Amino acid sequence: MFKYNHLKLVVLLSVAICSKAFTAELSAIETLYKSGEYKLVSKNLKELGTKNFTPEHFTLYINALRRMDLDDAEDAAELAIKAYPENADMYLSHAGIMGDQAQDSVFSALGYAKKALNSLKKAVELKPDQIKYRNALMSFYIAAPSIAGGDIELAMIEANAIKKIDSTAGIAASARVYSADDKPDKAIAILNEGIKEQPNSISLHANLASFYNMTEDFSLAITTYKKLGNLPISVDSEDFSNNEDYINALHSEQLLILGSYYQLGRIALASNTNLQDGIDSMNRYIELYPQADFPINNLPSLDWAKLRLAGLYFENKQFSKADKLFNAVELNKENKQMKQVHKALGKALKKQNK
């Protein structure tokens, strides 16, 4: 009995040590990925061997390969769904690669689209009560041409299914479908109705502001972004079954609020209206951006914000402030849009300073 228990304890300790080492190794690779070291990520994971991959390893591997070679990413995605046939995230990753291949391929586009659709359906089948999988399937139905499986009616079925899971997410989903069906007025109406019922909903205000911007109703877009920027964070940990989902929801709301300050300033500049509101809002974005303790990868950079703010100062006839801020911008020469905006403002300032 002693020998058996001793052996059992040794095995358990070995498993625990390996598990910690595995977690540390995965964390190091995630750091490499976030730094854009995709070749190193791929190399390190290859050395580990796909037979030893967890779903998290496969996700990193597929995403790294996606940025280097789509064919290799496709092979990895196929391995992932074979290794983990009951994991919805593996099918979501697979669908993403198939979608990329469809866009890059002329002769095989329909075949890849079919594979993407099948994987999205499988993900929903595995996790029917998870919004992200239904959202992904809905997005496919919206974006794909009918010959490849696109279908507005099926998209609305998914939006209604999402609404049964979460009314707020369902309203936003329905608005997207109406917009894709060239019915922006219906999208705006359903969002306004939702906001009447949920006046503090950050996501509904963000969606509504985006639709007003899309329909070029800049005054209402600015007003809505202004309201959004003043809303309290409404995420409660008690509403979530695990801490990871709570953190993700919290970060999502924080991201929308911070992003609203930039969007208000950008729209004020584009429409040449509410310039002082735009200046105040962009200054707030520049102040809060470095303080963010949540992922901000998808938000415009500080230099973009400074360039927009310089433009706002220029339009507001605060030329010395515009000139000073313009000279503080570090231009991203790889970004064509930024180069164009920078060049145009530079010319305008030069002319003004003559």
Short mmCIF file of C-alpha atoms in Angstrom, two decimals, residues 175 178-179 182-189 191-192 207-222 224 266-267:
data_model
loop_
_atom_site.label_atom_id
_atom_site.label_comp_id
_atom_site.label_asym_id
_atom_site.label_seq_id
_atom_site.Cartn_x
_atom_site.Cartn_y
_atom_site.Cartn_z
CA ALA A 175 -29.28 46.02 -36.49
CA TYR A 178 -30.89 45.26 -41.31
CA SER A 179 -27.88 47.33 -42.32
CA ASP A 182 -29.81 48.07 -47.02
CA LYS A 183 -32.27 49.04 -44.30
CA PRO A 184 -30.26 51.45 -42.12
CA ASP A 185 -33.43 53.21 -40.92
CA LYS A 186 -34.67 49.93 -39.41
CA ALA A 187 -31.26 49.36 -37.83
CA ILE A 188 -31.31 52.79 -36.22
CA ALA A 189 -34.92 52.36 -35.08
CA LEU A 191 -31.19 50.44 -31.61
CA ASN A 192 -33.12 53.49 -30.39
CA ASN A 207 -23.64 50.71 -32.38
CA LEU A 208 -26.09 53.59 -32.78
CA ALA A 209 -23.31 56.17 -33.07
CA SER A 210 -21.61 54.00 -35.68
CA PHE A 211 -24.82 53.81 -37.74
CA TYR A 212 -25.35 57.58 -37.54
CA ASN A 213 -21.79 58.03 -38.78
CA MET A 214 -22.40 55.55 -41.59
CA THR A 215 -25.53 57.43 -42.72
CA GLU A 216 -23.58 60.71 -42.40
CA ASP A 217 -25.88 62.09 -39.72
CA PHE A 218 -22.84 63.60 -38.03
CA SER A 219 -24.71 65.75 -35.52
CA LEU A 220 -26.52 62.74 -34.04
CA ALA A 221 -23.32 60.65 -34.22
CA ILE A 222 -21.49 63.26 -32.14
CA THR A 224 -24.50 59.75 -29.25
CA ARG A 266 -12.60 62.34 -35.81
CA ILE A 267 -16.21 63.02 -36.85
#
